[in-house]
Short mmCIF file of C-alpha atoms in Angstrom, two decimals:
data_model
loop_
_atom_site.label_atom_id
_atom_site.label_comp_id
_atom_site.label_asym_id
_atom_site.label_seq_id
_atom_site.Cartn_x
_atom_site.Cartn_y
_atom_site.Cartn_z
CA MET A 273 56.85 42.84 18.97
CA ASN A 274 59.06 40.02 20.11
CA VAL A 275 57.41 36.87 20.69
CA VAL A 276 57.13 33.11 20.00
CA VAL A 277 54.40 31.81 18.32
CA PHE A 278 53.82 28.03 18.93
CA ASP A 279 51.52 25.17 18.30
CA LEU A 280 50.88 21.70 19.50
CA GLU A 281 49.22 18.51 17.89
CA THR A 282 47.66 16.26 20.79
CA THR A 283 46.30 12.55 21.01
CA GLY A 284 42.94 14.55 22.09
CA LEU A 285 41.19 17.57 23.61
CA SER A 286 41.70 16.95 27.48
CA PRO A 287 45.18 18.52 28.79
CA GLU A 288 44.79 15.79 31.54
CA ARG A 289 44.23 12.83 29.92
CA ASP A 290 45.46 13.12 26.36
CA ALA A 291 49.19 13.50 25.33
CA ILE A 292 50.97 16.28 22.79
CA VAL A 293 52.53 14.22 19.99
CA GLU A 294 54.18 17.70 18.13
CA ILE A 295 55.43 21.08 18.79
CA GLY A 296 56.04 23.47 16.58
CA ALA A 297 57.17 27.21 17.29
CA LEU A 298 58.74 30.16 15.63
CA ARG A 299 59.60 33.53 16.81
CA VAL A 300 58.83 36.68 15.73
CA ARG A 301 61.36 39.69 16.46
CA ASP A 302 60.24 43.19 15.61
CA GLY A 303 57.27 42.46 13.40
CA GLN A 304 59.13 39.98 11.23
CA VAL A 305 58.85 36.24 11.46
CA VAL A 306 62.43 34.71 11.86
CA GLU A 307 62.09 31.24 10.04
CA ALA A 308 65.47 30.27 11.33
CA GLU A 309 64.35 30.38 14.91
CA ARG A 310 62.41 27.37 14.93
CA PHE A 311 61.36 24.38 16.95
CA ASP A 312 59.83 21.63 15.54
CA THR A 313 59.35 17.92 16.69
CA LEU A 314 57.18 14.98 16.91
CA VAL A 315 56.83 13.92 20.36
CA ARG A 316 56.42 10.25 21.49
CA PRO A 317 53.43 10.15 23.91
CA VAL A 318 53.68 8.19 27.17
CA ASN A 319 51.81 8.04 30.13
CA ALA A 320 52.90 8.43 33.83
CA ALA A 321 54.17 4.89 33.77
CA GLY A 322 56.23 5.19 30.72
CA ASP A 323 53.63 3.41 28.68
CA VAL A 324 53.62 4.11 25.10
CA LEU A 325 50.00 5.76 24.57
CA ARG A 326 48.58 4.85 21.05
CA ILE A 327 47.49 7.83 19.05
CA PRO A 328 43.24 7.77 18.60
CA TRP A 329 42.15 7.37 14.97
CA GLN A 330 40.26 10.61 15.34
CA ALA A 331 43.32 12.57 16.22
CA GLN A 332 44.84 10.91 13.28
CA ARG A 333 42.25 11.75 11.16
CA VAL A 334 42.79 15.42 12.10
CA HIS A 335 46.82 15.85 11.80
CA GLY A 336 47.69 12.70 10.08
CA ILE A 337 50.47 11.81 12.97
CA SER A 338 50.32 8.13 13.35
CA ASP A 339 51.76 5.77 16.08
CA SER A 340 54.51 4.77 13.43
CA MET A 341 55.52 8.39 12.90
CA VAL A 342 56.29 8.80 16.60
CA ARG A 343 57.98 5.60 17.32
CA ASP A 344 61.31 6.91 17.32
CA ALA A 345 60.59 10.41 18.40
CA PRO A 346 61.66 11.98 21.67
CA GLN A 347 59.29 11.69 24.89
CA LEU A 348 58.24 14.88 26.17
CA ALA A 349 60.23 14.37 29.26
CA HIS A 350 62.86 15.23 27.01
CA VAL A 351 61.32 17.94 24.83
CA LEU A 352 59.64 19.98 27.10
CA PRO A 353 62.74 21.48 28.93
CA GLU A 354 64.35 22.11 25.44
CA PHE A 355 60.91 23.91 24.09
CA LEU A 356 60.62 26.21 27.48
CA ASP A 357 64.44 27.30 27.04
CA PHE A 358 63.41 27.98 23.59
CA VAL A 359 60.74 30.15 24.64
CA GLY A 360 62.49 31.48 27.42
CA ASP A 361 60.93 34.93 29.01
CA SER A 362 59.03 35.69 25.54
CA PRO A 363 55.16 36.32 25.43
CA VAL A 364 53.80 33.59 23.57
CA VAL A 365 50.93 33.40 20.80
CA ALA A 366 48.97 30.66 19.77
CA HIS A 367 45.59 30.42 17.52
CA ASN A 368 43.11 29.30 20.61
CA VAL A 369 45.59 29.79 23.20
CA GLY A 370 43.61 28.48 25.68
CA PHE A 371 43.77 24.99 24.15
CA ASP A 372 47.69 24.84 23.50
CA GLY A 373 48.44 26.86 26.84
CA GLY A 374 46.27 24.53 28.84
CA PHE A 375 48.25 21.46 27.27
CA MET A 376 51.57 23.15 28.24
CA ARG A 377 50.67 23.94 31.67
CA ALA A 378 49.35 20.54 32.38
CA ALA A 379 52.44 18.77 30.97
CA ALA A 380 55.02 21.12 32.55
CA ARG A 381 53.06 20.56 35.96
CA ARG A 382 53.28 16.61 35.50
CA HIS A 383 57.00 17.18 34.50
CA GLY A 384 57.71 19.11 37.59
CA LEU A 385 58.20 22.37 35.57
CA VAL A 386 56.32 25.68 34.87
CA TRP A 387 54.64 27.25 31.88
CA SER A 388 54.18 30.65 32.90
CA PRO A 389 54.91 33.25 29.84
CA PRO A 390 54.70 36.74 30.81
CA GLN A 391 52.20 37.21 28.04
CA GLU A 392 49.77 35.11 25.96
CA TYR A 393 48.18 36.38 22.65
CA CYS A 394 45.36 34.84 20.94
CA THR A 395 45.38 34.84 17.19
CA MET A 396 41.40 33.81 17.13
CA GLN A 397 40.68 36.69 19.96
CA LEU A 398 42.53 39.49 17.78
CA SER A 399 40.93 37.87 14.50
CA ARG A 400 37.36 38.64 16.52
CA ARG A 401 38.50 42.34 17.19
CA ALA A 402 40.01 42.76 13.50
CA PHE A 403 36.79 40.87 11.89
CA PRO A 404 34.01 41.93 14.52
CA GLY A 405 31.27 41.04 11.56
CA GLU A 406 32.36 37.62 10.69
CA ARG A 407 31.08 34.49 12.42
CA SER A 408 33.99 32.14 12.25
CA HIS A 409 37.66 32.76 13.03
CA LYS A 410 39.01 29.40 12.46
CA LEU A 411 42.72 29.57 11.41
CA ASP A 412 41.89 28.20 7.63
CA LEU A 413 39.43 31.40 7.49
CA LEU A 414 41.67 33.83 9.21
CA ALA A 415 44.48 32.57 6.98
CA GLN A 416 42.11 33.46 3.54
CA ARG A 417 41.06 37.03 4.97
CA LEU A 418 44.51 37.80 5.15
CA GLY A 419 45.84 36.40 2.08
CA LEU A 420 47.75 33.58 3.65
CA SER A 421 48.10 29.81 2.66
CA PHE A 422 49.43 26.54 4.24
CA ALA A 423 52.27 24.90 2.81
CA PRO A 424 51.35 21.83 1.05
CA GLY A 425 50.46 19.33 3.98
CA GLY A 426 51.20 21.69 6.65
CA ARG A 427 47.46 22.07 7.86
CA HIS A 428 47.09 20.61 11.21
CA ARG A 429 50.79 20.14 11.60
CA SER A 430 52.23 22.19 14.34
CA PHE A 431 55.06 23.57 12.01
CA GLY A 432 52.54 24.34 9.12
CA ASP A 433 50.23 26.13 11.58
CA VAL A 434 52.79 27.94 13.29
CA GLN A 435 54.00 29.36 10.29
CA VAL A 436 50.47 31.12 9.08
CA THR A 437 49.58 31.57 12.70
CA ALA A 438 52.81 33.68 12.86
CA GLU A 439 52.40 35.61 9.91
CA ALA A 440 48.49 35.88 10.72
CA PHE A 441 49.73 37.50 14.04
CA VAL A 442 52.36 39.91 12.53
CA ARG A 443 49.43 41.10 10.18
CA LEU A 444 46.49 41.13 12.64
CA MET A 445 48.88 43.39 14.96
CA GLU A 446 49.67 45.93 12.21
CA ARG A 447 45.60 45.87 11.27
CA LEU A 448 44.69 46.59 15.21
CA ARG A 449 47.89 48.95 15.83
CA VAL A 450 49.06 47.00 19.01
CA GLY A 451 52.30 46.78 20.27
CA ALA A 452 53.35 43.59 21.55
#
């Protein structure tokens, strides 16, 4: 079970129109979360012309990342190659991987790069298999079901969500007795 668990925070919901403002990732090796192998950065959102994009208040309400917080952060053009190197040829995991993977594919394409991990695992889908009688599989509820908690201020921040998602992935894989 060797994977990279990642999470993004964005300016909105559209991979084509919105921008990434934070990337967090942790490596899981042999079923253990490796806290020392982490990727965690804010990202200064810019458009194709290089103009700085403002973070809409609706997005700020969700993740708490403001324009002032990303003012001195690196742009995605600098961060993305580093993140792709961090991931390497590892399978990836995300909670709702369709959302995060869609943003990664669109961002990579815009920067002349490729996002093509050999396998994508979704903890939301794994939760549906592990807890078929439950109606909701949001990360907060999955964490509760598995006895996990977020660090103070960690919910809806990439690295805080990644820490819980990584532990949830390990526990879900054990529960479902699946090898990655």
